[in-house]
Each structure stands twice: as structure tokens, then as C-alpha cells.
Amino acid sequence: MVKRKAQEMLMRHKRRRKTNQAAHEATKTATDKTSQLSRTWMNKQRVLVFAARGVSYRGRHLMLDLRTLMPHSKADVKMNSRAGMFQINEICDMKNCNKCVFFECRKKKDLFMWFANVPHGPSAKFLIENLHTMSELKLTGNCLRGARPILSFGKEFDEEPHYQLLKELFIQIFSTPNLHPKSQPFFDHMYTFSVLDNRIWFRNYQILEEDGSLVEIGPRFCLNLIRIFKGSIGGPTLYENPKYISPNEQRRFLKKQLALKFQDRKESMKGREERRLTETYKMDNLDEVFHTIRPEDAKGSEKLTFFRKTATGAGSRGKKKKTQDGNQ
Amino acid sequence: MATSIRKLAKLRSDHVGEDDSDEFDSSSAEESEDSDAELQKAFAKGQLKPGLNVVTHGPKKCINDVSGIKEALAELQKDLPWIERLDMVSEDVRTSSADKEEEEEQLKKMTSADDVHNDFKREMKFYRQGQAAALEAIPRLQKLGLPTKRPEDYFAEMAKTDEHMRKVRKRLIGKQLTIERSEKAKKLRELKKFGKKIQHEVLLKRQKEKKELMESVKKFRRGKKDALDILEDLDRKPGSSKIGKRGVPDEHSVKKFGKGKKREYRDKKFGEGGKKRGTKRNTKESAYDESRGNTSKKIREQGSTLFKPGKKYQAQMKKQMKRPGKARRQQANSRRKK
């Protein structure tokens, strides 16, 4: 709380300074527009990148990566999401930010990411899939810290209205303002946003040579759109992804499939048992009528009985004995 | 129909909730009477069927407020020059027209679902898109008079630390080393295998030559052969020194000259090749074949055991089946234990 108060104090100072600056800028932009290229930092985008409590280590690493890649980002402590999501707008206001990237984790495994334009909206909520952070050793590229990225969008972003909106939101959040004090003057990396399988895939490449050879820097992730809201972090829904299946539902489906597999197996076993023939070999029942005692097993007066050959194997021996018996 | 079912569901829920107030109960009772009558009517018409009646939800309706989205977009957009945004919209780059055709064919073959799950293809698509954007954006930046490439002597903090990059390099080198090592080992193994084979062949060849020489010398001693023959044999390559039967042309000459006319005629007249004797005799199989009529008692009783190979042959087979090596046997053991 003490920290928050201190921030508010700072903010008041800044606001005073800002009003002066704004007036100054207004005059400057008018002159700059004639010469196309401004000489000062005029696009004041500030993005608050932070997370809710309970975000897993992967989410935290991704958040840190975004902070290092975006010099125009600001950090804040982890938010206690129990106090309500509308708190985010207040925090952004306090931090003097007009854009927000917010991470939220459910069940310690499903990472959600919010992109919002504060305070008037719109905002979009995504599920993050296939996340790889920048610290993975597989991704071998590197770039200047704070270099401005080129943003590359797939053609799909110009086709549907909700993609157009997302494109504008991404541009405003991810592109580092020109001549930002913390930025570098060279262009050595680019972000690509492409739509595939109804998801948005994010990649960060280093531009190795100017003939177009790239090496991936990271992070890489896949954004599965859930909803677009009219307000910032909330408000009426503008778009809802019809193909989105929540991870809970997905897991439930998988479990159900497993259960079905078991059931299937049990049923097929039962069926097989039912279909199985009880008689494996057709035998004449009359064959067994004369099947009596084997000569070797005969005792005492039984030896005097007339023996027939047995049905299994020992026929020849039985015959021999019989003849012997007959002789006796 | 749907309303009646919904009422049925309501009715059930009413029965379950017993703690409700009296007023609610009475109202629900009225309703239930009402619905009962309705249900009876529906049943009489044959609309209701026995079994569980469950309320079904229609397909999930998803909001897509296009006008709202466009409004929001218009509100969000700012009139900024390109240099502030640096956005590009690009398809993947293709080097030549031939390449393009190939790709299109591939696209036809592969469905998009395949593309998603094939890591290489998917990444290639993103890479291509990035490449196209880079090729377009860099000249544009240069046209604006901005430096794009970092000079060699420009040092600044990087996104990844030096330590991290050292780790990456170490891993890359390690990977390369393992690949090299495995390749080397593979080559060695193959060479070893091949070398052994060659050695064995050479040994056999030498033995054969020696044997042949000794035989021919023996024959010469007995006076069965001319001295010249041996010399010729020695001159010729070993292995081809077969002494054919008299009057029967060997394969070589048949191949070269073909069969004589006389031979051809005789082949035609008397038939050639194939077994002639014993085709009408019984064999084990035919004796066991019950479809042909009576079978002997022995066969009926012992049946399939008659078809097993003889003891002598079985022993031979056993000898041929080698005992596997120690590693294999241990592996098999451990598998059995599991």
C-alpha cells in the first residue's frame, strides 16, 4: 500500500509536467507534419506489462521477456485478482499507461493474456498455447535491447473486422514509439503475427542480413482468441470466438475419451465371450458309451471285463492288452 | 413441444425444492396442474414419447458485432505516420515462378491441418512471412534516411545477455560435435563390416584356387589331362575352370550360339523340363486331404504331427538358429521381467 501511495505522489508531479509537455507538443507536431519525419518523441505510448498473482514460472518469464523487448513498457507488482479486474484500469491510470498487457493464470497451467486499450477499450482476452520463452537455448538470435521492431502481419489481418481491430491493438501495443528515449536507432528484429488454425502465432526474429535471412530470438507463443470486449478489461462483448474450447473442456473431453476407450474394450470383451462357441470340436456322443476302464487301471475282477479301445491315443496299447486278456 | 418439455423440467425442480415458501408452492402447484393438462394433451397427440425428456440447447450462438467492432476500430485508430508504427502486411516470399508452382501443387496436396501440426512447415510459413516483410520494410526505412544496420563498433546492451549467448553457443557446438561423432562412428562401423567381408572373400578365393590347382596337378599326374590344360587353367581366371561333360554343351556356348535345330525339335517332341515321374503318387498332403475320401487310420489319429520335419532336419534347424548375443539376451530378460 505504501508503494501505491508513493506512486500516486509521483503521478501528481508527472501530470503537472505532462500538461506542460502536451502544450509544447501540440505546437511541435503542427510543424513536424510538414516535414513528415518528427525529430522528437511524440507518440507517447506506455504499456503496463504485469501479471496477476498465481502466474506460473513460464508466464512470469514471458512477462519479463516482453518487458525487456518493449522499452516503452512499465512494470508493476503482481496484482491480487480477487479485488476485481476493474482495478487494472486504476493501476494503469496510476502508472500513467494507456495500454495494458495483463497475464492471468488458472489452475497453475492455463495462461491467459489480456491486451487492453486503457481506459476506453477495446480489450481482448487470449489463451496462450505453445509458449517458449526467450531464455530457451534453442532460439539462437539476439537483438539490441530496445531496438524498434518491424511488425509483420499475415494477409488474414486485413480480411475480417475483428482481425483488423486486433491488428491495430497489436500495433499500438508492440511497436516502440519512434525516438523513444530508451530505444535504439537501428532495426534488427521483427515480430510476425500470422493466423493459422484460427489462432494467432507470434514469432520474434532477428534480421541477420538485409537480404532477408532471419534467426529466431523468442519468445514464441500462440494466441487463441477468446473474446473481444468493448471496454478495457470488460464491458460488452464485441466478438466471441466460436471455435474456442476452454482448456477445462478440452481436458474433460480427453478424459472422457479415455473412459470411452476402457468401456469399449470391456464391451468388446463381453461380446467376444458371447460369440465364442461352447463346442470346440464336434464329437459323436455315442463314442463315449463304451469308454470304460483302461486296462492299466483295472483291478482284481475288473481285469476280466471286456475292454474297448480308448478314444485318445492309447488305442493300440489297449488292443494288445485285450488280446492278452483274451488269451488268459 | 419445447414449452411442454421446459415445463416438465420446471415441474421436476419444483418437486425437488421442498423448502420453498407456501405461496410459491401454491403457485407452482397451479402451474403444474396447468402443465399436466398440457402434457396429457401432448401425449394424446403422440408428441411425447416414453423415456427421459431432456431440454436440448441449440448450437452455441457467438457474438460477432461487426458494426461495433468497426466503431471501436475507428475510435482506436490514430493518425500516425508509418514510421511510428512500422507495420507490414505480407504474404510469404517466393523466389521464382517455378518455386511458386511447386508450392501451389504442394498446397493442393496438403490440407491446412497438416500444416499446423508439421512443425517445420509451420515455422517455414512464419519465416517466409517475416522474410517478405523484412525485404519490404528495410528499403522503405532506408528511403526515409534511417540507419537500419548496426555498425560493427556500436556497442549496446542486448536483449539476451552475453552469458546467455555463451550458453547458446556452447549448446550449438556440443550439438555439432555429437553429430560429427556419431557420423564418424557410423562410418567406422560400416568400414569394419565391409573390410571383414572383403577379407573373408579373399581367403575363400585363395583356398579355392589352391584346391583347384592341386586337383589339376593330381589329374595331370594320373595322366588324365594334358599338361597344356593345366597351363591354360592357370592362365584363365580361377573359377571358370569347369570341366564340362562330354557332348553336353555348357551354358556359355548355349548362350553364345543358341540351341541347335536338332535339339530344339527334340525338345518340342519329347517335352522339356519339369518332373515327369511320380506325379500321380500320393504325398503326405494328399493323404491327409479328407475331401478326397477315406484316409488311413494313422493319418486320422496323428494328423498334423505327420507334417513336422524329421528329427534329423529339426536338429539341423536348431543348429542354424544361433544363440543371440549377451546384450540381446539381457534385453529380452529385462523385457520379460517388466
XYZ file of C-alpha atoms in Angstrom:
666
model
C 0.000 0.000 0.000
C 2.859 2.297 0.847
C 4.218 1.669 -2.582
C 0.936 2.589 -4.207
C 0.779 5.848 -2.269
C 4.259 6.758 -3.299
C 3.295 6.096 -6.872
C 0.344 8.403 -6.612
C 2.559 11.162 -5.284
C 4.882 10.713 -8.189
C 2.000 10.745 -10.580
C 0.767 14.093 -9.478
C 4.168 15.529 -10.218
C 4.219 13.912 -13.575
C 0.777 15.148 -14.511
C 1.809 18.680 -13.912
C 4.812 18.153 -16.094
C 2.755 16.367 -18.696
C 0.289 19.187 -19.209
C 3.165 21.491 -19.936
C 4.591 18.953 -22.319
C 1.318 18.416 -24.145
C 1.004 22.064 -24.910
C 4.564 22.088 -26.099
C 3.966 19.053 -28.291
C 0.882 20.426 -29.916
C 2.857 23.253 -31.372
C 5.643 20.928 -32.401
C 3.520 18.337 -34.174
C 1.991 21.027 -36.323
C 5.403 21.983 -37.593
C 6.558 18.369 -37.893
C 3.730 17.212 -40.094
C 5.035 19.311 -42.897
C 8.425 17.630 -42.811
C 6.933 14.115 -42.306
C 9.728 12.979 -40.030
C 9.480 14.211 -36.489
C 12.624 14.897 -34.586
C 11.134 14.324 -31.170
C 9.403 11.590 -29.258
C 5.768 12.417 -29.831
C 3.941 9.088 -29.766
C 3.598 8.602 -26.049
C 2.543 5.021 -25.741
C 3.151 3.400 -22.406
C 2.288 -0.223 -21.882
C 1.828 -1.676 -18.457
C 3.047 -5.267 -18.515
C 2.177 -7.158 -15.390
C 0.546 -10.265 -14.037
C -1.939 -11.462 -11.512
C -0.807 -13.473 -8.537
C -0.532 -17.173 -9.153
C 1.046 -16.872 -12.572
C 3.346 -19.814 -13.262
C 7.053 -19.502 -13.933
C 6.568 -19.715 -17.683
C 4.088 -16.893 -17.658
C 6.399 -14.858 -15.487
C 9.319 -15.440 -17.849
C 7.207 -14.409 -20.816
C 6.208 -11.255 -18.972
C 9.843 -10.444 -18.261
C 10.765 -11.106 -21.881
C 8.120 -8.687 -23.071
C 9.412 -6.097 -20.643
C 12.956 -6.413 -21.979
C 11.774 -6.265 -25.576
C 9.480 -3.304 -25.077
C 11.344 -0.230 -23.856
C 8.036 1.611 -23.650
C 6.679 -0.852 -21.124
C 6.204 -0.315 -17.451
C 6.214 -2.858 -14.697
C 4.057 -3.272 -11.685
C 3.848 -5.687 -8.793
C 1.698 -8.767 -9.081
C -1.952 -7.919 -8.728
C -4.328 -9.661 -6.404
C -7.085 -10.530 -8.835
C -9.578 -11.163 -6.040
C -10.066 -7.445 -5.726
C -11.612 -7.403 -9.186
C -10.411 -6.887 -12.699
C -11.505 -3.246 -12.836
C -8.620 -2.477 -10.547
C -6.394 -2.884 -13.586
C -7.727 0.307 -15.123
C -6.948 2.219 -11.963
C -3.448 0.797 -11.785
C -2.846 1.746 -15.412
C -4.068 5.232 -14.703
C -1.775 5.490 -11.736
C 1.147 4.252 -13.769
C 0.312 6.729 -16.477
C -0.129 3.956 -19.043
C -2.604 3.918 -21.892
C -2.107 0.299 -22.930
C -2.007 -2.830 -20.868
C -0.776 -6.392 -21.204
C -2.007 -8.500 -18.348
C -1.241 -12.115 -17.553
C -3.520 -14.348 -15.632
C -3.096 -17.983 -14.737
C -5.744 -20.514 -13.844
C -5.107 -23.836 -12.180
C -1.385 -23.164 -12.402
C -1.358 -24.272 -16.017
C -3.666 -22.270 -18.248
C -2.179 -18.917 -19.074
C -4.466 -16.131 -20.244
C -3.304 -12.854 -21.695
C -5.207 -9.619 -21.880
C -4.480 -6.827 -24.314
C -6.279 -3.638 -23.467
C -6.511 -0.043 -24.514
C -6.987 1.858 -21.292
C -9.334 3.488 -20.338
C -11.778 3.403 -23.246
C -11.201 -0.026 -24.687
C -11.349 -2.224 -26.648
C -9.672 -5.163 -24.988
C -9.092 -8.756 -25.988
C -8.580 -11.897 -23.976
C -6.458 -14.732 -25.272
C -5.472 -18.181 -24.176
C -1.752 -18.759 -24.627
C -0.662 -22.038 -26.126
C 2.718 -23.414 -27.195
C 4.720 -20.979 -25.155
C 8.511 -20.771 -25.481
C 10.342 -18.019 -23.679
C 13.378 -16.091 -24.828
C 15.666 -17.863 -22.379
C 15.377 -21.173 -24.187
C 18.659 -22.224 -25.735
C 17.014 -23.403 -28.929
C 16.395 -19.850 -30.038
C 19.743 -18.539 -31.128
C 19.127 -14.993 -32.265
C 19.814 -11.805 -30.356
C 18.992 -8.165 -30.822
C 19.667 -4.802 -29.293
C 17.715 -4.182 -26.161
C 15.146 -1.608 -27.062
C 15.576 -1.740 -30.819
C 12.333 -0.942 -32.573
C 10.662 -3.979 -34.102
C 9.123 -4.185 -37.545
C 5.657 -5.705 -37.229
C 4.683 -8.159 -39.901
C 1.075 -9.273 -40.214
C -0.363 -12.047 -42.317
C -2.881 -11.232 -45.004
C -5.701 -12.531 -42.833
C -5.417 -9.460 -40.643
C -6.914 -7.294 -43.367
C -9.822 -9.555 -44.103
C -12.124 -9.811 -41.119
C -13.128 -6.865 -38.950
C -12.151 -8.438 -35.648
C -8.689 -9.214 -37.002
C -8.396 -5.622 -38.174
C -9.193 -4.450 -34.698
C -6.673 -6.848 -33.173
C -4.052 -5.717 -35.659
C -4.497 -2.092 -34.646
C -4.327 -3.081 -30.989
C -1.142 -5.092 -31.511
C 0.470 -2.283 -33.479
C -0.219 0.223 -30.759
C 0.991 -2.076 -28.015
C 4.028 -3.739 -29.574
C 5.528 -1.050 -31.780
C 8.038 1.026 -29.907
C 7.376 4.741 -30.431
C 9.815 6.478 -32.687
C 12.651 8.229 -30.874
C 11.659 6.759 -27.537
C 14.491 7.650 -25.147
C 15.153 4.041 -24.225
C 15.037 2.777 -27.812
C 17.908 2.146 -30.205
C 18.160 3.748 -33.626
C 18.621 0.517 -35.631
C 16.171 -2.076 -36.891
C 17.461 -5.526 -36.167
C 14.398 -7.529 -35.238
C 10.810 -8.066 -36.225
C 7.651 -9.566 -34.834
C 5.472 -11.695 -37.064
C 1.819 -12.240 -36.389
C 0.235 -14.877 -38.565
C -3.101 -16.571 -38.470
C -3.116 -20.328 -38.707
C -5.652 -22.810 -37.431
C -7.829 -19.983 -36.118
C -5.046 -18.843 -33.821
C -2.549 -16.013 -33.918
C 1.074 -17.142 -33.876
C 3.661 -14.735 -32.556
C 7.336 -15.003 -33.517
C 10.256 -12.676 -32.922
C 13.048 -12.814 -35.491
C 16.420 -11.185 -35.679
C 17.227 -9.689 -39.075
C 20.675 -11.123 -39.735
C 21.375 -9.698 -43.148
C 19.434 -7.247 -45.164
C 18.799 -9.823 -47.871
C 16.172 -11.313 -45.636
C 17.837 -14.025 -43.580
C 16.315 -14.329 -40.147
C 17.093 -16.084 -36.895
C 14.558 -16.549 -34.193
C 15.067 -14.720 -30.923
C 11.967 -15.652 -28.991
C 9.653 -15.617 -27.212
C 7.231 -17.577 -29.332
C 3.651 -18.231 -28.460
C 0.279 -18.900 -29.947
C -2.698 -16.738 -29.062
C -6.097 -18.335 -29.073
C -8.676 -15.593 -29.079
C -11.483 -15.931 -26.554
C -13.337 -12.624 -26.620
C -13.021 -9.021 -27.636
C -14.635 -6.570 -25.238
C -15.719 -3.049 -25.944
C -14.437 -1.617 -22.684
C -10.997 -2.001 -21.272
C -10.882 -5.306 -19.367
C -14.594 -5.879 -19.505
C -17.676 -4.293 -20.962
C -20.000 -5.584 -23.657
C -18.673 -8.283 -25.942
C -17.821 -7.308 -29.488
C -16.632 -10.668 -30.704
C -16.628 -14.185 -29.372
C -14.521 -16.898 -30.919
C -16.859 -19.718 -31.950
C -14.039 -22.237 -32.237
C -12.579 -21.598 -28.822
C -12.706 -24.540 -26.462
C -11.662 -23.810 -22.925
C -8.792 -25.893 -21.576
C -11.063 -27.292 -18.894
C -13.437 -28.567 -21.514
C -10.581 -29.950 -23.539
C -9.237 -31.878 -20.600
C -12.701 -33.170 -19.811
C -13.067 -34.346 -23.386
C -9.739 -36.151 -23.258
C -10.676 -37.845 -20.015
C -13.992 -38.858 -21.479
C -12.280 -40.354 -24.486
C -10.039 -42.384 -22.239
C -13.056 -43.595 -20.316
C -14.768 -44.471 -23.570
C -11.763 -46.488 -24.628
C -11.985 -48.520 -21.462
C -15.715 -49.013 -21.885
C -15.265 -50.086 -25.461
C -12.697 -52.638 -24.506
C -14.878 -54.087 -21.788
C -17.847 -54.293 -24.129
C -15.888 -55.958 -26.865
C -14.570 -58.489 -24.373
C -18.099 -59.259 -23.312
C -19.228 -59.576 -26.895
C -16.406 -61.917 -27.738
C -17.292 -64.086 -24.781
C -20.865 -64.268 -26.009
C -19.915 -65.082 -29.551
C -17.477 -67.792 -28.609
C -18.533 -71.357 -29.417
C -19.001 -73.583 -26.427
C -18.298 -76.646 -28.539
C -14.808 -76.544 -29.909
C -14.957 -79.904 -31.675
C -17.889 -81.913 -32.945
C -17.837 -85.294 -31.308
C -20.206 -88.155 -31.553
C -21.649 -88.714 -28.096
C -22.083 -92.398 -28.797
C -18.323 -92.808 -28.983
C -18.093 -92.412 -25.250
C -20.706 -95.061 -24.414
C -18.214 -97.866 -24.492
C -15.449 -95.876 -22.900
C -14.924 -97.741 -19.669
C -11.890 -98.565 -17.648
C -8.455 -98.513 -19.157
C -6.724 -101.880 -18.926
C -3.837 -100.436 -16.921
C -6.224 -99.089 -14.315
C -8.161 -102.339 -13.893
C -8.011 -104.032 -10.529
C -8.970 -107.522 -9.480
C -12.065 -108.845 -11.129
C -12.271 -105.802 -13.368
C -9.473 -107.329 -15.327
C -11.862 -109.912 -16.549
C -14.126 -107.400 -18.210
C -14.040 -106.873 -21.894
C -12.062 -103.761 -22.740
C -12.672 -101.428 -25.585
C -10.042 -99.132 -27.006
C -9.991 -95.636 -25.597
C -10.756 -92.621 -27.718
C -7.470 -90.872 -27.102
C -4.173 -92.107 -28.389
C -3.638 -95.202 -26.329
C -5.698 -97.312 -28.721
C -3.003 -99.625 -29.933
C -1.812 -100.446 -26.454
C -5.368 -101.206 -25.373
C -5.753 -103.600 -28.225
C -2.698 -105.526 -27.282
C -3.849 -105.876 -23.712
C -7.225 -107.033 -24.897
C -5.713 -109.851 -26.865
C -3.613 -110.799 -23.895
C -6.670 -110.784 -21.706
C -8.442 -112.933 -24.185
C -5.621 -115.435 -24.037
C -5.729 -115.580 -20.284
C -43.468 -29.263 -27.688
C -40.457 -27.388 -26.425
C -42.527 -25.414 -23.927
C -44.105 -28.524 -22.547
C -40.716 -30.082 -22.008
C -39.422 -26.991 -20.332
C -42.400 -27.129 -18.036
C -41.673 -30.735 -17.304
C -38.194 -29.771 -16.217
C -39.630 -26.998 -14.071
C -42.095 -29.392 -12.532
C -39.311 -31.730 -11.511
C -37.317 -28.947 -9.988
C -40.396 -27.886 -8.021
C -40.695 -31.309 -6.564
C -37.124 -31.275 -5.504
C -37.241 -27.892 -3.780
C -39.343 -28.642 -0.679
C -38.098 -25.814 1.487
C -39.838 -23.179 -0.604
C -42.448 -20.916 0.922
C -46.157 -21.791 0.825
C -47.033 -19.099 -1.612
C -44.509 -20.295 -4.092
C -45.727 -23.831 -3.602
C -49.308 -22.966 -4.368
C -48.375 -21.044 -7.455
C -46.155 -23.860 -8.623
C -48.966 -26.343 -7.961
C -51.288 -24.345 -10.181
C -48.673 -24.200 -12.808
C -48.000 -27.867 -12.535
C -51.709 -28.669 -12.951
C -51.724 -26.493 -15.960
C -48.700 -28.161 -17.390
C -50.047 -31.586 -16.534
C -53.044 -30.950 -18.705
C -50.818 -29.698 -21.418
C -48.610 -32.703 -21.129
C -51.593 -35.022 -21.304
C -52.729 -33.295 -24.436
C -49.318 -33.590 -25.951
C -49.188 -37.243 -25.020
C -52.558 -37.875 -26.579
C -51.363 -36.310 -29.794
C -48.350 -38.589 -29.722
C -45.858 -35.767 -29.431
C -44.472 -37.065 -26.185
C -42.679 -40.343 -26.206
C -41.710 -42.525 -23.258
C -38.201 -42.160 -21.905
C -36.267 -39.292 -20.424
C -37.162 -35.917 -21.828
C -34.238 -33.553 -21.672
C -34.155 -29.937 -22.666
C -31.747 -29.541 -25.543
C -29.739 -26.430 -26.147
C -29.346 -25.171 -29.647
C -25.912 -24.570 -31.116
C -23.922 -22.027 -29.131
C -24.505 -18.568 -30.503
C -21.394 -16.465 -30.726
C -21.443 -12.723 -30.795
C -19.907 -11.028 -33.771
C -20.886 -7.388 -33.623
C -19.323 -6.153 -36.858
C -20.600 -2.601 -36.650
C -19.457 -2.376 -33.036
C -16.029 -3.658 -33.968
C -15.711 -1.135 -36.772
C -16.731 1.642 -34.442
C -14.186 0.568 -31.872
C -11.534 0.349 -34.570
C -12.283 3.852 -35.777
C -12.043 5.092 -32.229
C -8.801 3.277 -31.582
C -7.029 4.304 -34.753
C -4.661 7.206 -34.593
C -3.438 9.281 -37.450
C 0.239 8.422 -37.148
C 2.896 8.245 -39.854
C 4.205 4.810 -40.788
C 7.484 5.413 -39.008
C 5.691 5.340 -35.673
C 4.009 2.041 -36.405
C 6.354 0.026 -38.635
C 3.616 -2.407 -39.598
C 3.676 -4.526 -42.732
C 1.100 -6.832 -44.202
C 2.729 -9.507 -46.254
C 2.332 -12.940 -47.686
C 5.268 -15.297 -47.728
C 8.049 -14.554 -50.163
C 8.750 -16.827 -53.110
C 11.966 -16.754 -55.033
C 10.926 -17.781 -58.532
C 7.909 -18.697 -60.613
C 8.897 -22.372 -60.720
C 9.070 -22.376 -56.986
C 5.658 -20.830 -56.851
C 4.105 -23.507 -58.997
C 5.681 -26.193 -56.898
C 4.390 -24.631 -53.750
C 0.912 -24.364 -55.140
C 0.940 -28.015 -56.000
C 2.078 -28.802 -52.517
C -0.629 -26.640 -51.097
C -3.182 -28.556 -53.050
C -1.871 -31.794 -51.694
C -1.586 -30.768 -48.107
C -4.502 -29.630 -46.062
C -4.075 -26.746 -43.676
C -4.498 -29.067 -40.701
C -1.368 -30.900 -41.749
C 0.479 -27.625 -41.965
C -0.363 -26.757 -38.395
C 0.952 -29.943 -36.901
C 4.017 -30.188 -39.060
C 6.484 -28.082 -37.087
C 8.868 -27.479 -39.931
C 6.228 -26.401 -42.413
C 4.517 -24.140 -39.945
C 7.718 -22.396 -38.914
C 8.714 -22.092 -42.551
C 5.487 -20.260 -43.243
C 6.153 -17.752 -40.479
C 9.757 -17.391 -41.550
C 8.718 -16.680 -45.117
C 6.246 -14.081 -43.975
C 8.931 -12.426 -41.884
C 11.338 -12.511 -44.789
C 8.858 -10.833 -47.088
C 8.217 -8.138 -44.521
C 11.931 -7.543 -43.959
C 12.621 -7.302 -47.676
C 9.896 -4.721 -47.994
C 10.463 -2.751 -44.821
C 14.213 -2.254 -44.904
C 14.350 -0.425 -48.249
C 11.439 1.681 -47.077
C 13.296 2.630 -43.917
C 16.408 3.386 -45.908
C 14.383 5.603 -48.193
C 13.357 7.598 -45.140
C 17.036 8.061 -44.430
C 17.166 5.948 -41.290
C 20.078 3.698 -40.395
C 18.961 0.069 -40.442
C 22.109 -1.881 -39.848
C 24.066 -1.592 -36.668
C 27.683 -0.607 -37.275
C 30.346 -3.006 -36.008
C 31.636 -0.595 -33.410
C 28.270 0.223 -31.921
C 28.048 -1.462 -28.555
C 24.900 -1.502 -26.508
C 23.014 -3.730 -24.167
C 21.432 -6.688 -25.925
C 18.118 -8.382 -25.267
C 19.914 -11.558 -24.299
C 22.911 -11.272 -22.042
C 26.384 -12.301 -23.105
C 26.303 -15.150 -20.657
C 23.127 -16.468 -22.178
C 24.582 -16.223 -25.671
C 27.655 -18.098 -24.478
C 25.382 -20.866 -23.305
C 23.616 -20.912 -26.644
C 26.922 -21.123 -28.487
C 28.108 -23.893 -26.211
C 24.999 -25.883 -26.857
C 25.294 -25.403 -30.618
C 28.901 -26.537 -30.602
C 28.038 -29.501 -28.442
C 25.278 -30.499 -30.802
C 27.556 -30.248 -33.798
C 30.164 -32.334 -32.042
C 27.737 -35.094 -31.206
C 26.546 -35.207 -34.795
C 30.113 -35.414 -36.053
C 30.983 -38.093 -33.575
C 28.014 -40.228 -34.407
C 28.690 -39.884 -38.108
C 32.295 -40.901 -37.628
C 31.282 -43.924 -35.618
C 28.768 -44.879 -38.264
C 31.387 -44.670 -40.982
C 33.851 -46.729 -38.969
C 31.266 -49.394 -38.312
C 30.446 -49.666 -41.967
C 34.091 -49.799 -42.940
C 34.705 -52.524 -40.428
C 31.816 -54.547 -41.722
C 32.887 -54.133 -45.299
C 36.536 -54.849 -44.540
C 35.656 -58.076 -42.833
C 33.600 -59.161 -45.795
C 36.409 -58.483 -48.216
C 38.907 -60.306 -46.075
C 36.679 -63.332 -45.926
C 36.132 -63.325 -49.664
C 39.829 -63.118 -50.391
C 40.513 -66.023 -48.077
C 37.878 -68.174 -49.727
C 39.182 -67.296 -53.145
C 42.702 -68.268 -52.249
C 41.550 -71.571 -50.825
C 39.577 -72.338 -53.915
C 42.450 -71.543 -56.209
C 44.757 -73.715 -54.250
C 42.299 -76.592 -54.292
C 41.801 -76.368 -57.994
C 45.476 -76.247 -58.647
C 46.078 -79.303 -56.507
C 43.312 -81.205 -58.269
C 44.558 -80.415 -61.701
C 48.064 -81.391 -60.690
C 46.730 -84.687 -59.406
C 44.888 -85.324 -62.627
C 47.932 -84.480 -64.614
C 49.961 -86.914 -62.614
C 47.464 -89.665 -63.322
C 47.797 -88.845 -66.968
C 44.157 -87.919 -67.378
C 44.952 -84.461 -68.530
C 47.270 -82.757 -70.885
C 49.938 -80.585 -69.468
C 48.659 -77.798 -71.669
C 45.291 -77.815 -69.948
C 46.765 -77.011 -66.631
C 48.687 -74.173 -68.023
C 45.576 -72.856 -69.671
C 43.712 -73.216 -66.433
C 46.363 -71.284 -64.696
C 46.204 -68.605 -67.307
C 42.499 -68.371 -67.131
C 40.780 -66.773 -64.247
C 40.118 -69.161 -61.439
C 36.518 -70.182 -61.011
C 35.849 -70.562 -64.714
C 37.885 -73.748 -64.948
C 34.929 -76.110 -65.045
C 35.349 -79.218 -66.975
C 32.031 -79.940 -68.650
C 30.576 -83.307 -69.540
C 31.305 -84.558 -72.950
C 28.606 -83.968 -75.559
C 26.569 -81.682 -73.319
C 27.039 -78.066 -74.294
C 27.833 -75.862 -71.341
C 25.888 -72.723 -70.554
C 28.428 -70.441 -72.121
C 28.229 -71.967 -75.549
C 24.427 -72.169 -75.440
C 24.270 -68.518 -74.648
C 26.636 -67.701 -77.465
C 25.355 -69.902 -80.228
C 21.867 -70.859 -79.142
C 20.429 -74.361 -79.201
C 20.935 -76.443 -82.291
C 17.955 -77.111 -84.594
C 18.026 -80.758 -83.829
C 17.899 -80.114 -80.109
C 15.041 -77.693 -80.478
C 12.992 -80.196 -82.401
C 13.633 -82.886 -79.872
C 12.690 -80.606 -77.017
C 9.480 -79.894 -78.782
C 8.748 -83.533 -79.449
C 9.616 -85.059 -76.132
C 8.890 -82.157 -73.871
C 11.400 -80.488 -71.713
C 11.774 -79.624 -68.096
C 9.569 -80.386 -65.120
C 9.112 -83.558 -63.199
C 7.506 -86.365 -65.097
C 7.649 -89.294 -62.772
C 5.706 -89.630 -59.578
C 3.066 -87.001 -60.262
C 0.273 -89.492 -59.673
C 1.723 -90.813 -56.474
C 0.396 -89.882 -53.076
C 2.131 -87.382 -50.932
C 1.712 -86.586 -47.264
C -0.609 -83.738 -48.022
C -2.804 -85.620 -50.435
C -3.093 -88.488 -47.985
C -4.286 -86.138 -45.276
C -6.750 -84.387 -47.548
C -10.127 -85.595 -46.259
C -12.042 -84.177 -49.184
C -10.621 -86.897 -51.360
C -12.328 -89.653 -49.424
C -11.144 -92.198 -46.903
C -7.947 -91.514 -45.081
C -5.875 -94.027 -43.267
C -6.333 -94.527 -39.550
C -2.828 -93.428 -38.774
C -3.316 -90.135 -40.516
C -6.669 -89.544 -38.901
C -5.187 -90.070 -35.463
C -1.858 -88.404 -35.749
C -2.859 -85.819 -38.300
C -0.758 -82.771 -38.271
C 2.189 -84.316 -36.425
C 2.997 -86.154 -39.595
C 3.805 -82.876 -41.268
C 6.522 -81.930 -38.871
C 10.025 -82.145 -40.275
C 12.059 -85.217 -39.398
C 14.265 -85.385 -36.351
C 17.418 -85.085 -38.332
C 16.184 -81.988 -40.098
C 14.934 -80.483 -36.871
C 18.363 -80.883 -35.323
C 19.855 -79.159 -38.311
C 17.411 -76.281 -37.993
C 18.224 -75.936 -34.339
C 21.869 -75.686 -35.171
C 21.123 -72.957 -37.637
C 19.186 -70.940 -35.078
C 22.005 -69.164 -33.387
C 22.020 -68.242 -29.760
C 21.680 -64.449 -29.598
C 24.484 -62.348 -28.127
C 24.709 -61.470 -24.473
C 23.300 -57.975 -24.816
C 20.296 -59.263 -26.727
C 19.625 -61.958 -24.167
C 19.798 -59.488 -21.306
C 17.454 -57.176 -23.095
C 14.979 -59.960 -23.614
C 15.242 -60.889 -19.947
C 14.573 -57.402 -18.751
C 11.588 -57.151 -21.060
C 10.148 -60.326 -19.662
C 10.569 -59.019 -16.125
C 8.567 -55.944 -16.954
